[in-house]
């Protein structure tokens, strides 16, 4: 059994089934699209109620975040995401789920080290590099203007 | 006394017996094909506790108490306990065994721990340094997820190679030769690493270790796969099992007719959405103690090689990009004391 890691890697790749990429992308497209349509629906409704555009945009985002957090707490979000994949991950709802799920999970370790300390374990990198990227682009924009 | 044959195998001359055994599972395990064989099923996976770690410790207590009560043993009669689980510092076993007053040896062999603890129990009894020894392991889906992967409510998609950690525990009391199941031999495995880094494909990481251990045992004992009714691996799952057959095939060893895997037996893979199958210390332990040992006792299975397989990584080594070392230990269980191969 003098198999090299490279040969074994090839054997493993041949044996392991791939994710159903086409199917996954299709479900992600429709669920992601549905979430965005709901967001757009809320926005249109708020604008119809004569709210200023900036406020309406913020409130519609907040609605989606609230819904995502609620569904996470009701043990629904992960069951939808199991099928939807990137469809539930990419919109703002995925970010809310990434914050709420560790907060729930690590509640047992206390409010400080558990909820407080672990809440950002998944979303933390997005915040760090998102903020860093926005600073970088801000500087670039300031220079080319 | 145990006699070493070849480089890796110990023949147990006094053929200790598994005197009694207990198994416990939860809802998902009860819905699987082996659900009806478990001693205790609690559909509430918290087991009435307020943390998943405590729930796992509760399962350890339940399986140990089952094994003890089925054999009419008191904890004081047990000379030594070998126990382990997947949690950091083996807290599942430690808190589960805390109040039992049994001399305790904590083991970490990841999912191979059931074979490891059973092998050590058998060696202790065979050498007559223990009258009765206890082997117990456990795993809990929820405590494993939060330690190794994501929070339970996190919305992620599991790849088809991933496996589902079994919520269960199994315990065996090993004692001097009395009745089947007998333990005829044990084989201590070496750490094998063929560079698999994907923590979602642990079957592939463990298959080389299982292949090596099986090949070495057959060589050490001069036996062939046909000499056994069942060659049972712990939790290779669908991909690991396929790789095991290929790896042994390269050595001209064909175990296709005898091979079964606890990770494939415990769940209905398609109906229960467990992807490549079950995994965890509790997988091999609960399948062995619920489904396999009674069959050996009755004689419907006569010669069984039980090879629990472990992926020896930690969350730290995974994050640092290290590959996953695998290990596999083997225990030869039998309905009779008569030996084939090396005497």
CSV table of C-alpha atoms in Angstrom, one decimal:
chain,number,residue,atom,x,y,z
A,1,UNK,CA,0.0,0.0,0.0
A,2,UNK,CA,2.8,2.4,-0.9
A,3,UNK,CA,0.3,5.0,-2.2
A,4,UNK,CA,1.5,8.5,-2.3
A,5,UNK,CA,-0.8,11.3,-1.0
A,6,UNK,CA,-1.2,12.6,-4.6
A,7,UNK,CA,-2.4,9.2,-5.8
A,8,UNK,CA,-4.7,8.8,-2.9
A,9,UNK,CA,-6.1,12.3,-3.5
A,10,UNK,CA,-6.9,11.3,-7.1
A,11,UNK,CA,-8.6,8.1,-5.8
A,12,UNK,CA,-10.6,10.1,-3.3
A,13,UNK,CA,-11.7,12.6,-5.9
A,14,UNK,CA,-12.9,9.8,-8.2
A,15,UNK,CA,-14.8,8.1,-5.4
A,16,UNK,CA,-16.4,11.1,-3.6
A,17,UNK,CA,-19.6,12.4,-5.2
A,18,UNK,CA,-19.7,16.1,-6.1
A,19,UNK,CA,-22.2,18.5,-4.9
A,20,UNK,CA,-25.2,18.8,-7.2
A,21,UNK,CA,-24.0,22.1,-8.6
A,22,UNK,CA,-26.8,22.7,-11.2
A,23,UNK,CA,-29.6,21.9,-8.7
A,24,UNK,CA,-28.0,23.9,-5.9
A,25,UNK,CA,-27.5,26.9,-8.1
A,26,UNK,CA,-31.1,26.8,-9.3
A,27,UNK,CA,-32.5,26.6,-5.8
A,28,UNK,CA,-30.2,29.3,-4.6
A,29,UNK,CA,-31.3,31.5,-7.5
A,30,UNK,CA,-34.9,31.2,-6.7
A,31,UNK,CA,-34.7,31.4,-2.9
A,32,UNK,CA,-32.2,34.3,-3.1
A,33,UNK,CA,-34.5,35.9,-5.6
A,34,UNK,CA,-37.5,35.4,-3.4
A,35,UNK,CA,-35.8,37.0,-0.4
A,36,UNK,CA,-34.8,40.0,-2.5
A,37,UNK,CA,-38.4,40.2,-3.9
A,38,UNK,CA,-39.7,40.3,-0.3
A,39,UNK,CA,-37.2,43.1,0.5
A,40,UNK,CA,-38.3,45.0,-2.6
A,41,UNK,CA,-42.0,44.5,-1.7
A,42,UNK,CA,-41.4,45.9,1.8
A,43,UNK,CA,-39.5,48.9,0.2
A,44,UNK,CA,-42.2,49.6,-2.3
A,45,UNK,CA,-44.9,49.4,0.4
A,46,UNK,CA,-42.9,51.9,2.6
A,47,UNK,CA,-42.4,54.3,-0.3
A,48,UNK,CA,-46.1,54.0,-1.1
A,49,UNK,CA,-46.7,55.1,2.6
A,50,UNK,CA,-44.7,58.2,1.6
A,51,UNK,CA,-41.6,57.4,3.8
A,52,UNK,CA,-38.4,59.2,2.7
A,53,UNK,CA,-36.4,56.9,0.4
A,54,UNK,CA,-33.4,56.6,2.7
A,55,UNK,CA,-35.5,55.6,5.7
A,56,UNK,CA,-37.5,53.2,3.7
A,57,UNK,CA,-34.3,51.4,2.5
A,58,UNK,CA,-33.0,51.1,6.1
A,59,UNK,CA,-36.4,49.9,7.4
A,60,UNK,CA,-36.7,47.2,4.7
A,61,UNK,CA,-33.2,45.9,5.5
A,62,UNK,CA,-34.2,45.8,9.2
A,63,UNK,CA,-37.3,43.9,8.4
A,64,UNK,CA,-35.3,41.2,6.6
A,65,UNK,CA,-32.8,41.0,9.4
A,66,UNK,CA,-35.6,40.7,11.9
A,67,UNK,CA,-37.3,37.9,9.9
A,68,UNK,CA,-34.0,36.0,9.6
A,69,UNK,CA,-33.3,36.3,13.3
A,70,UNK,CA,-36.8,35.2,14.1
A,71,UNK,CA,-36.7,32.2,11.8
A,72,UNK,CA,-33.2,31.3,13.2
A,73,UNK,CA,-34.7,31.3,16.7
A,74,UNK,CA,-37.6,29.2,15.6
A,75,UNK,CA,-35.3,26.5,14.3
A,76,UNK,CA,-36.5,27.2,10.7
A,77,UNK,CA,-33.6,29.1,9.0
A,78,UNK,CA,-31.1,26.2,9.0
A,79,UNK,CA,-33.8,23.9,7.5
A,80,UNK,CA,-34.4,26.4,4.6
A,81,UNK,CA,-30.7,27.1,4.2
A,82,UNK,CA,-30.0,23.3,3.9
A,83,UNK,CA,-31.8,23.4,0.5
A,84,UNK,CA,-31.2,27.1,-0.4
A,85,UNK,CA,-27.4,27.2,0.2
A,86,UNK,CA,-26.1,30.5,-1.2
A,87,UNK,CA,-29.6,31.7,-1.7
A,88,UNK,CA,-30.0,32.3,2.0
A,89,UNK,CA,-26.3,33.0,2.7
A,90,UNK,CA,-25.7,35.9,0.3
A,91,UNK,CA,-28.5,38.3,1.2
A,92,UNK,CA,-28.5,40.2,4.4
A,93,UNK,CA,-30.5,37.4,6.0
A,94,UNK,CA,-27.4,35.2,5.9
A,95,UNK,CA,-25.5,37.7,7.9
A,96,UNK,CA,-28.2,38.0,10.5
A,97,UNK,CA,-28.3,34.2,10.8
A,98,UNK,CA,-24.5,34.1,11.2
A,99,UNK,CA,-24.8,36.5,14.2
A,100,UNK,CA,-27.9,35.0,15.9
A,101,UNK,CA,-27.0,31.3,15.6
A,102,UNK,CA,-23.8,31.5,17.7
A,103,UNK,CA,-25.5,33.8,20.2
A,104,UNK,CA,-28.1,31.1,20.7
A,105,UNK,CA,-25.6,28.2,20.7
A,106,UNK,CA,-23.2,29.7,23.2
A,107,UNK,CA,-25.9,31.1,25.6
A,108,UNK,CA,-24.9,28.3,28.0
A,109,UNK,CA,-21.4,29.7,28.4
A,110,UNK,CA,-22.9,32.9,29.8
A,111,UNK,CA,-23.8,36.4,28.5
A,112,UNK,CA,-20.2,37.8,28.5
A,113,UNK,CA,-17.9,35.0,27.2
A,114,UNK,CA,-20.7,33.0,25.5
A,115,UNK,CA,-23.1,35.3,23.7
A,116,UNK,CA,-20.8,38.3,23.7
A,117,UNK,CA,-17.6,36.5,22.9
A,118,UNK,CA,-18.9,34.0,20.4
A,119,UNK,CA,-21.4,36.1,18.5
A,120,UNK,CA,-18.9,37.3,16.0
A,121,UNK,CA,-17.1,34.0,15.4
A,122,UNK,CA,-18.7,33.5,12.0
A,123,UNK,CA,-19.6,37.1,11.0
A,124,UNK,CA,-16.4,38.6,12.5
A,125,UNK,CA,-14.2,38.0,9.4
A,126,UNK,CA,-16.9,39.6,7.2
A,127,UNK,CA,-17.0,42.7,9.4
A,128,UNK,CA,-13.2,43.0,9.6
A,129,UNK,CA,-12.5,42.6,5.9
A,130,UNK,CA,-15.7,44.4,4.8
A,131,UNK,CA,-14.7,47.4,6.9
A,132,UNK,CA,-11.0,47.2,5.8
A,133,UNK,CA,-12.1,47.0,2.1
A,134,UNK,CA,-14.5,50.0,2.5
A,135,UNK,CA,-11.6,52.0,4.0
A,136,UNK,CA,-9.3,51.0,1.1
A,137,UNK,CA,-11.9,51.9,-1.5
A,138,UNK,CA,-12.7,55.2,0.3
A,139,UNK,CA,-9.0,56.2,0.1
A,140,UNK,CA,-8.8,55.2,-3.6
A,141,UNK,CA,-12.0,57.2,-4.3
A,142,UNK,CA,-10.6,60.2,-2.4
A,143,UNK,CA,-7.4,60.1,-4.5
A,144,UNK,CA,-9.0,59.7,-8.0
A,145,UNK,CA,-11.5,62.4,-7.3
B,1,UNK,CA,-1.5,-14.0,29.0
B,2,UNK,CA,-1.7,-12.2,25.6
B,3,UNK,CA,0.8,-13.5,23.1
B,4,UNK,CA,2.1,-11.2,20.4
B,5,UNK,CA,1.9,-12.6,16.9
B,6,UNK,CA,3.5,-10.8,14.0
B,7,UNK,CA,4.2,-7.1,14.7
B,8,UNK,CA,0.8,-5.7,15.6
B,9,UNK,CA,-1.5,-8.4,16.9
B,10,UNK,CA,-2.0,-9.9,20.3
B,11,UNK,CA,-3.7,-13.2,20.7
B,12,UNK,CA,-5.7,-13.4,24.0
B,13,UNK,CA,-5.0,-16.9,25.3
B,14,UNK,CA,-7.6,-16.8,28.0
B,15,UNK,CA,-10.3,-15.5,25.5
B,16,UNK,CA,-12.0,-12.9,27.8
B,17,UNK,CA,-15.8,-12.5,27.3
B,18,UNK,CA,-18.0,-9.5,26.9
B,19,UNK,CA,-20.1,-10.3,29.9
B,20,UNK,CA,-22.7,-7.6,29.4
B,21,UNK,CA,-23.3,-4.5,27.3
B,22,UNK,CA,-25.6,-1.5,27.0
B,23,UNK,CA,-26.5,1.0,24.4
B,24,UNK,CA,-28.4,4.3,24.2
B,25,UNK,CA,-29.5,6.5,21.4
B,26,UNK,CA,-31.8,9.4,20.6
B,27,UNK,CA,-34.5,10.2,18.2
B,28,UNK,CA,-32.6,10.1,14.9
B,29,UNK,CA,-31.0,6.8,15.9
B,30,UNK,CA,-34.4,5.3,16.8
B,31,UNK,CA,-35.7,6.2,13.3
B,32,UNK,CA,-32.9,4.3,11.7
B,33,UNK,CA,-32.9,0.7,10.7
B,34,UNK,CA,-31.3,-0.3,14.1
B,35,UNK,CA,-33.6,1.7,16.3
B,36,UNK,CA,-35.4,-1.3,17.8
B,37,UNK,CA,-32.2,-2.9,19.0
B,38,UNK,CA,-31.1,-0.1,21.3
B,39,UNK,CA,-31.6,-0.7,25.1
B,40,UNK,CA,-32.6,2.9,25.8
B,41,UNK,CA,-33.9,5.5,23.4
B,42,UNK,CA,-34.6,9.0,24.6
B,43,UNK,CA,-36.3,11.0,21.9
B,44,UNK,CA,-35.3,14.2,23.8
B,45,UNK,CA,-31.6,14.7,22.7
B,46,UNK,CA,-31.0,17.0,25.8
B,47,UNK,CA,-31.6,13.9,28.0
B,48,UNK,CA,-33.2,16.3,30.5
B,49,UNK,CA,-29.9,18.3,30.9
B,50,UNK,CA,-29.2,22.0,30.3
B,51,UNK,CA,-26.2,21.6,28.0
B,52,UNK,CA,-25.2,19.2,25.2
B,53,UNK,CA,-22.1,18.2,27.0
B,54,UNK,CA,-24.1,17.2,30.1
B,55,UNK,CA,-26.5,15.3,27.8
B,56,UNK,CA,-23.5,13.4,26.4
B,57,UNK,CA,-22.3,12.6,30.0
B,58,UNK,CA,-25.9,11.4,30.8
B,59,UNK,CA,-25.7,9.0,27.9
B,60,UNK,CA,-22.4,7.6,29.3
B,61,UNK,CA,-24.1,7.0,32.6
B,62,UNK,CA,-27.1,5.4,31.0
B,63,UNK,CA,-25.1,3.0,28.8
B,64,UNK,CA,-22.8,2.1,31.7
B,65,UNK,CA,-25.8,1.5,34.1
B,66,UNK,CA,-27.4,-0.6,31.4
B,67,UNK,CA,-24.3,-2.8,31.0
B,68,UNK,CA,-23.9,-3.1,34.8
B,69,UNK,CA,-27.6,-3.9,35.5
B,70,UNK,CA,-27.9,-6.4,32.6
B,71,UNK,CA,-24.9,-8.4,34.1
B,72,UNK,CA,-26.1,-7.8,37.7
B,73,UNK,CA,-22.8,-6.1,38.5
B,74,UNK,CA,-22.2,-3.3,41.0
B,75,UNK,CA,-19.7,-0.5,40.1
B,76,UNK,CA,-17.5,-1.8,42.9
B,77,UNK,CA,-17.0,-5.0,41.0
B,78,UNK,CA,-15.4,-3.2,38.1
B,79,UNK,CA,-11.6,-3.0,38.5
B,80,UNK,CA,-10.9,-0.4,35.8
B,81,UNK,CA,-12.8,1.6,33.2
B,82,UNK,CA,-11.5,2.8,29.8
B,83,UNK,CA,-13.5,5.6,28.4
B,84,UNK,CA,-13.3,8.4,25.8
B,85,UNK,CA,-15.2,10.7,23.6
B,86,UNK,CA,-14.8,13.5,21.1
B,87,UNK,CA,-15.0,16.5,23.3
B,88,UNK,CA,-12.0,18.5,24.4
B,89,UNK,CA,-10.3,16.8,27.3
B,90,UNK,CA,-12.9,13.9,27.0
B,91,UNK,CA,-15.4,15.7,29.3
B,92,UNK,CA,-18.3,13.6,28.1
B,93,UNK,CA,-16.7,10.5,29.7
B,94,UNK,CA,-15.2,12.3,32.7
B,95,UNK,CA,-18.4,13.9,33.9
B,96,UNK,CA,-20.4,10.8,33.0
B,97,UNK,CA,-18.1,8.6,35.1
B,98,UNK,CA,-17.4,11.2,37.9
B,99,UNK,CA,-19.6,9.7,40.6
B,100,UNK,CA,-19.2,6.0,39.8
B,101,UNK,CA,-16.1,5.4,41.9
B,102,UNK,CA,-14.5,3.1,39.3
B,103,UNK,CA,-10.7,3.4,38.6
B,104,UNK,CA,-10.7,5.5,35.4
B,105,UNK,CA,-8.5,5.7,32.4
B,106,UNK,CA,-9.5,8.4,29.9
B,107,UNK,CA,-8.7,7.6,26.3
B,108,UNK,CA,-8.6,9.7,23.2
B,109,UNK,CA,-8.7,7.8,19.9
B,110,UNK,CA,-11.4,9.9,18.3
B,111,UNK,CA,-14.0,7.6,16.7
B,112,UNK,CA,-11.7,4.6,17.2
B,113,UNK,CA,-12.1,4.8,21.0
B,114,UNK,CA,-14.6,1.9,21.3
B,115,UNK,CA,-12.1,-0.6,19.8
B,116,UNK,CA,-9.3,1.0,21.7
B,117,UNK,CA,-11.1,0.8,25.1
B,118,UNK,CA,-12.4,-2.7,24.3
B,119,UNK,CA,-8.9,-3.9,23.3
B,120,UNK,CA,-7.4,-2.5,26.5
B,121,UNK,CA,-10.1,-4.0,28.7
B,122,UNK,CA,-9.6,-7.4,27.0
B,123,UNK,CA,-5.8,-7.1,27.5
B,124,UNK,CA,-6.2,-6.2,31.2
B,125,UNK,CA,-8.6,-9.1,31.8
B,126,UNK,CA,-6.6,-11.6,29.7
B,127,UNK,CA,-3.5,-10.7,31.8
B,128,UNK,CA,-5.6,-11.3,35.0
B,129,UNK,CA,-4.7,-7.8,36.3
B,130,UNK,CA,-8.5,-7.0,36.2
B,131,UNK,CA,-11.3,-9.3,36.9
B,132,UNK,CA,-13.8,-7.0,35.2
B,133,UNK,CA,-13.0,-4.1,33.0
B,134,UNK,CA,-15.4,-1.5,31.5
B,135,UNK,CA,-15.1,0.0,28.0
B,136,UNK,CA,-17.4,2.9,27.2
B,137,UNK,CA,-17.5,5.7,24.6
B,138,UNK,CA,-20.0,8.3,23.5
B,139,UNK,CA,-20.7,11.0,21.0
B,140,UNK,CA,-23.5,13.6,20.6
B,141,UNK,CA,-24.4,15.3,17.4
B,142,UNK,CA,-25.0,18.7,19.1
B,143,UNK,CA,-21.9,18.8,21.3
B,144,UNK,CA,-19.7,17.7,18.3
B,145,UNK,CA,-21.2,20.3,16.0
B,146,UNK,CA,-20.5,23.1,18.3
B,147,UNK,CA,-17.0,22.0,18.9
B,148,UNK,CA,-15.9,21.0,15.4
B,149,UNK,CA,-18.3,22.8,13.1
B,150,UNK,CA,-21.0,25.5,13.3
B,151,UNK,CA,-23.8,26.4,15.7
B,152,UNK,CA,-26.8,24.2,15.2
B,153,UNK,CA,-29.0,27.0,13.9
B,154,UNK,CA,-26.4,28.2,11.4
B,155,UNK,CA,-27.7,28.0,7.8
B,156,UNK,CA,-25.1,26.1,6.0
B,157,UNK,CA,-25.1,23.4,3.3
B,158,UNK,CA,-23.3,20.1,4.1
B,159,UNK,CA,-21.3,18.6,1.3
B,160,UNK,CA,-22.3,15.0,0.1
B,161,UNK,CA,-19.0,13.6,1.7
B,162,UNK,CA,-20.0,14.9,5.2
B,163,UNK,CA,-21.1,12.5,7.9
B,164,UNK,CA,-23.7,12.8,10.7
B,165,UNK,CA,-22.3,12.4,14.3
B,166,UNK,CA,-24.3,9.7,16.1
B,167,UNK,CA,-26.0,10.7,19.3
B,168,UNK,CA,-25.4,7.6,21.3
B,169,UNK,CA,-23.2,5.6,23.6
B,170,UNK,CA,-22.2,2.0,24.1
B,171,UNK,CA,-20.6,0.2,27.1
B,172,UNK,CA,-19.2,-3.3,27.5
B,173,UNK,CA,-18.2,-5.1,30.7
B,174,UNK,CA,-15.3,-7.5,29.9
B,175,UNK,CA,-14.5,-10.3,32.2
B,176,UNK,CA,-12.9,-13.7,32.4
B,177,UNK,CA,-14.0,-16.3,29.9
B,178,UNK,CA,-17.6,-17.3,30.5
B,179,UNK,CA,-19.7,-17.3,27.3
B,180,UNK,CA,-19.8,-15.7,23.9
B,181,UNK,CA,-19.0,-13.1,22.7
B,182,UNK,CA,-15.4,-14.0,23.2
B,183,UNK,CA,-12.5,-11.6,22.5
B,184,UNK,CA,-9.8,-13.7,20.7
B,185,UNK,CA,-7.3,-11.1,19.5
B,186,UNK,CA,-6.7,-7.4,19.3
B,187,UNK,CA,-4.6,-5.4,16.9
B,188,UNK,CA,-3.3,-2.0,17.8
B,189,UNK,CA,-3.2,0.3,14.7
B,190,UNK,CA,-0.6,2.9,13.6
B,191,UNK,CA,-1.4,6.5,12.7
B,192,UNK,CA,-1.8,6.8,8.9
B,193,UNK,CA,-2.0,10.0,7.0
B,194,UNK,CA,-2.3,10.2,3.3
B,195,UNK,CA,-2.8,14.0,3.3
B,196,UNK,CA,-6.6,14.4,3.4
B,197,UNK,CA,-7.3,17.9,4.7
B,198,UNK,CA,-11.1,18.1,4.2
B,199,UNK,CA,-12.8,17.8,7.6
B,200,UNK,CA,-16.0,17.1,5.7
B,201,UNK,CA,-14.5,13.9,4.3
B,202,UNK,CA,-13.4,12.0,7.3
B,203,UNK,CA,-14.2,8.6,5.8
B,204,UNK,CA,-11.4,9.3,3.2
B,205,UNK,CA,-9.0,10.3,6.0
B,206,UNK,CA,-9.6,7.1,8.0
B,207,UNK,CA,-9.8,4.5,5.2
B,208,UNK,CA,-6.0,4.1,4.8
B,209,UNK,CA,-5.7,3.3,8.5
B,210,UNK,CA,-8.5,0.8,8.4
B,211,UNK,CA,-6.9,-0.9,5.3
B,212,UNK,CA,-3.5,-1.1,7.0
B,213,UNK,CA,-5.0,-2.6,10.2
B,214,UNK,CA,-7.0,-5.2,8.4
B,215,UNK,CA,-4.2,-6.2,6.1
B,216,UNK,CA,-1.8,-6.4,9.0
B,217,UNK,CA,-4.2,-8.5,11.2
B,218,UNK,CA,-4.8,-11.0,8.3
B,219,UNK,CA,-1.1,-11.2,7.7
B,220,UNK,CA,-0.2,-11.6,11.4
B,221,UNK,CA,-2.8,-14.3,12.0
B,222,UNK,CA,-2.4,-16.1,8.6
B,223,UNK,CA,-6.2,-15.9,8.1
B,224,UNK,CA,-8.2,-14.8,5.1
B,225,UNK,CA,-11.4,-12.6,4.8
B,226,UNK,CA,-13.4,-15.8,4.2
B,227,UNK,CA,-12.5,-16.9,7.7
B,228,UNK,CA,-14.8,-14.2,9.1
B,229,UNK,CA,-18.6,-13.6,8.8
B,230,UNK,CA,-18.3,-9.9,9.1
B,231,UNK,CA,-15.5,-7.3,8.9
B,232,UNK,CA,-17.1,-4.4,10.5
B,233,UNK,CA,-15.5,-0.9,10.3
B,234,UNK,CA,-16.5,1.9,12.6
B,235,UNK,CA,-17.6,5.0,10.7
B,236,UNK,CA,-16.0,5.1,7.3
B,237,UNK,CA,-19.3,5.9,5.7
B,238,UNK,CA,-20.1,5.5,2.1
B,239,UNK,CA,-16.9,7.1,0.6
B,240,UNK,CA,-14.5,5.7,3.2
B,241,UNK,CA,-15.9,2.2,2.7
B,242,UNK,CA,-15.5,2.5,-1.1
B,243,UNK,CA,-11.9,3.7,-0.6
B,244,UNK,CA,-11.2,0.9,1.9
B,245,UNK,CA,-12.3,-1.8,-0.6
B,246,UNK,CA,-10.1,-0.1,-3.3
B,247,UNK,CA,-7.1,0.2,-1.0
B,248,UNK,CA,-7.3,-3.5,0.1
B,249,UNK,CA,-8.0,-4.5,-3.5
B,250,UNK,CA,-4.5,-3.1,-4.4
B,251,UNK,CA,-3.1,-5.5,-1.9
B,252,UNK,CA,-5.1,-8.4,-3.4
B,253,UNK,CA,-7.4,-8.6,-0.4
B,254,UNK,CA,-11.1,-8.8,-1.2
B,255,UNK,CA,-13.4,-8.1,1.7
B,256,UNK,CA,-16.4,-7.1,-0.3
B,257,UNK,CA,-18.5,-10.0,0.8
B,258,UNK,CA,-17.7,-9.5,4.5
B,259,UNK,CA,-17.5,-5.8,4.9
B,260,UNK,CA,-20.1,-3.7,6.8
B,261,UNK,CA,-19.7,-0.3,8.3
B,262,UNK,CA,-21.5,0.9,11.5
B,263,UNK,CA,-21.9,4.4,9.9
B,264,UNK,CA,-23.8,2.8,7.0
B,265,UNK,CA,-25.9,0.4,9.2
B,266,UNK,CA,-27.2,2.9,11.8
B,267,UNK,CA,-29.0,5.3,9.5
B,268,UNK,CA,-31.1,5.1,6.3
B,269,UNK,CA,-28.8,7.4,4.4
B,270,UNK,CA,-31.3,8.8,1.8
B,271,UNK,CA,-34.4,9.0,4.0
B,272,UNK,CA,-32.5,10.4,7.0
B,273,UNK,CA,-30.5,13.0,5.1
B,274,UNK,CA,-27.2,12.0,6.7
B,275,UNK,CA,-25.2,12.3,3.4
B,276,UNK,CA,-22.2,9.8,3.6
B,277,UNK,CA,-23.5,8.0,6.8
B,278,UNK,CA,-23.0,8.2,10.6
B,279,UNK,CA,-19.9,8.9,12.5
B,280,UNK,CA,-18.6,9.5,16.0
B,281,UNK,CA,-17.4,7.4,18.9
B,282,UNK,CA,-21.0,6.6,19.7
B,283,UNK,CA,-21.6,5.2,16.2
B,284,UNK,CA,-19.3,2.2,16.4
B,285,UNK,CA,-20.1,1.8,20.2
B,286,UNK,CA,-23.8,1.8,19.9
B,287,UNK,CA,-24.0,-0.3,16.8
B,288,UNK,CA,-21.7,-2.9,18.4
B,289,UNK,CA,-23.6,-2.9,21.7
B,290,UNK,CA,-27.1,-2.9,20.2
B,291,UNK,CA,-26.9,-4.9,17.0
B,292,UNK,CA,-23.7,-6.9,16.7
B,293,UNK,CA,-22.9,-8.4,20.1
B,294,UNK,CA,-26.3,-10.0,20.5
B,295,UNK,CA,-25.9,-11.7,17.2
B,296,UNK,CA,-22.5,-13.0,18.2
B,297,UNK,CA,-24.0,-14.2,21.5
B,298,UNK,CA,-26.7,-16.1,19.6
B,299,UNK,CA,-24.3,-17.4,17.1
B,300,UNK,CA,-26.0,-15.8,14.0
B,301,UNK,CA,-22.6,-14.2,13.6
B,302,UNK,CA,-19.6,-16.4,14.5
B,303,UNK,CA,-16.4,-14.6,13.7
B,304,UNK,CA,-16.4,-10.8,13.6
B,305,UNK,CA,-13.6,-8.3,13.1
B,306,UNK,CA,-14.5,-5.0,14.7
B,307,UNK,CA,-12.4,-2.2,13.5
B,308,UNK,CA,-13.3,1.2,14.9
B,309,UNK,CA,-11.7,4.1,12.9
B,310,UNK,CA,-10.7,7.5,14.2
B,311,UNK,CA,-9.9,10.8,12.6
B,312,UNK,CA,-7.3,12.3,15.0
B,313,UNK,CA,-7.7,16.0,14.2
B,314,UNK,CA,-8.6,18.9,16.4
B,315,UNK,CA,-10.3,22.2,15.5
B,316,UNK,CA,-6.9,23.8,16.0
B,317,UNK,CA,-5.0,21.5,13.6
B,318,UNK,CA,-7.8,21.9,11.0
B,319,UNK,CA,-7.6,25.7,11.2
B,320,UNK,CA,-3.8,25.6,10.8
B,321,UNK,CA,-4.2,23.6,7.6
B,322,UNK,CA,-2.8,20.3,8.9
B,323,UNK,CA,-3.9,17.1,7.2
B,324,UNK,CA,-6.1,14.6,9.1
B,325,UNK,CA,-4.2,11.6,10.7
B,326,UNK,CA,-6.3,8.4,10.8
B,327,UNK,CA,-6.2,5.4,13.1
B,328,UNK,CA,-7.9,2.1,13.3
B,329,UNK,CA,-7.8,-0.6,16.1
B,330,UNK,CA,-9.1,-4.1,15.6
B,331,UNK,CA,-10.9,-6.4,18.0
B,332,UNK,CA,-11.6,-10.0,17.0
B,333,UNK,CA,-14.9,-11.1,18.5
B,334,UNK,CA,-16.2,-14.6,18.3
B,335,UNK,CA,-19.0,-17.0,19.2
B,336,UNK,CA,-16.6,-19.8,20.0
B,337,UNK,CA,-13.2,-20.2,21.6
B,338,UNK,CA,-11.8,-22.3,18.8
B,339,UNK,CA,-9.0,-20.6,16.8
B,340,UNK,CA,-8.3,-20.6,13.2
B,341,UNK,CA,-4.9,-19.5,11.7
B,342,UNK,CA,-2.2,-18.9,14.2
B,343,UNK,CA,-2.6,-21.0,17.3
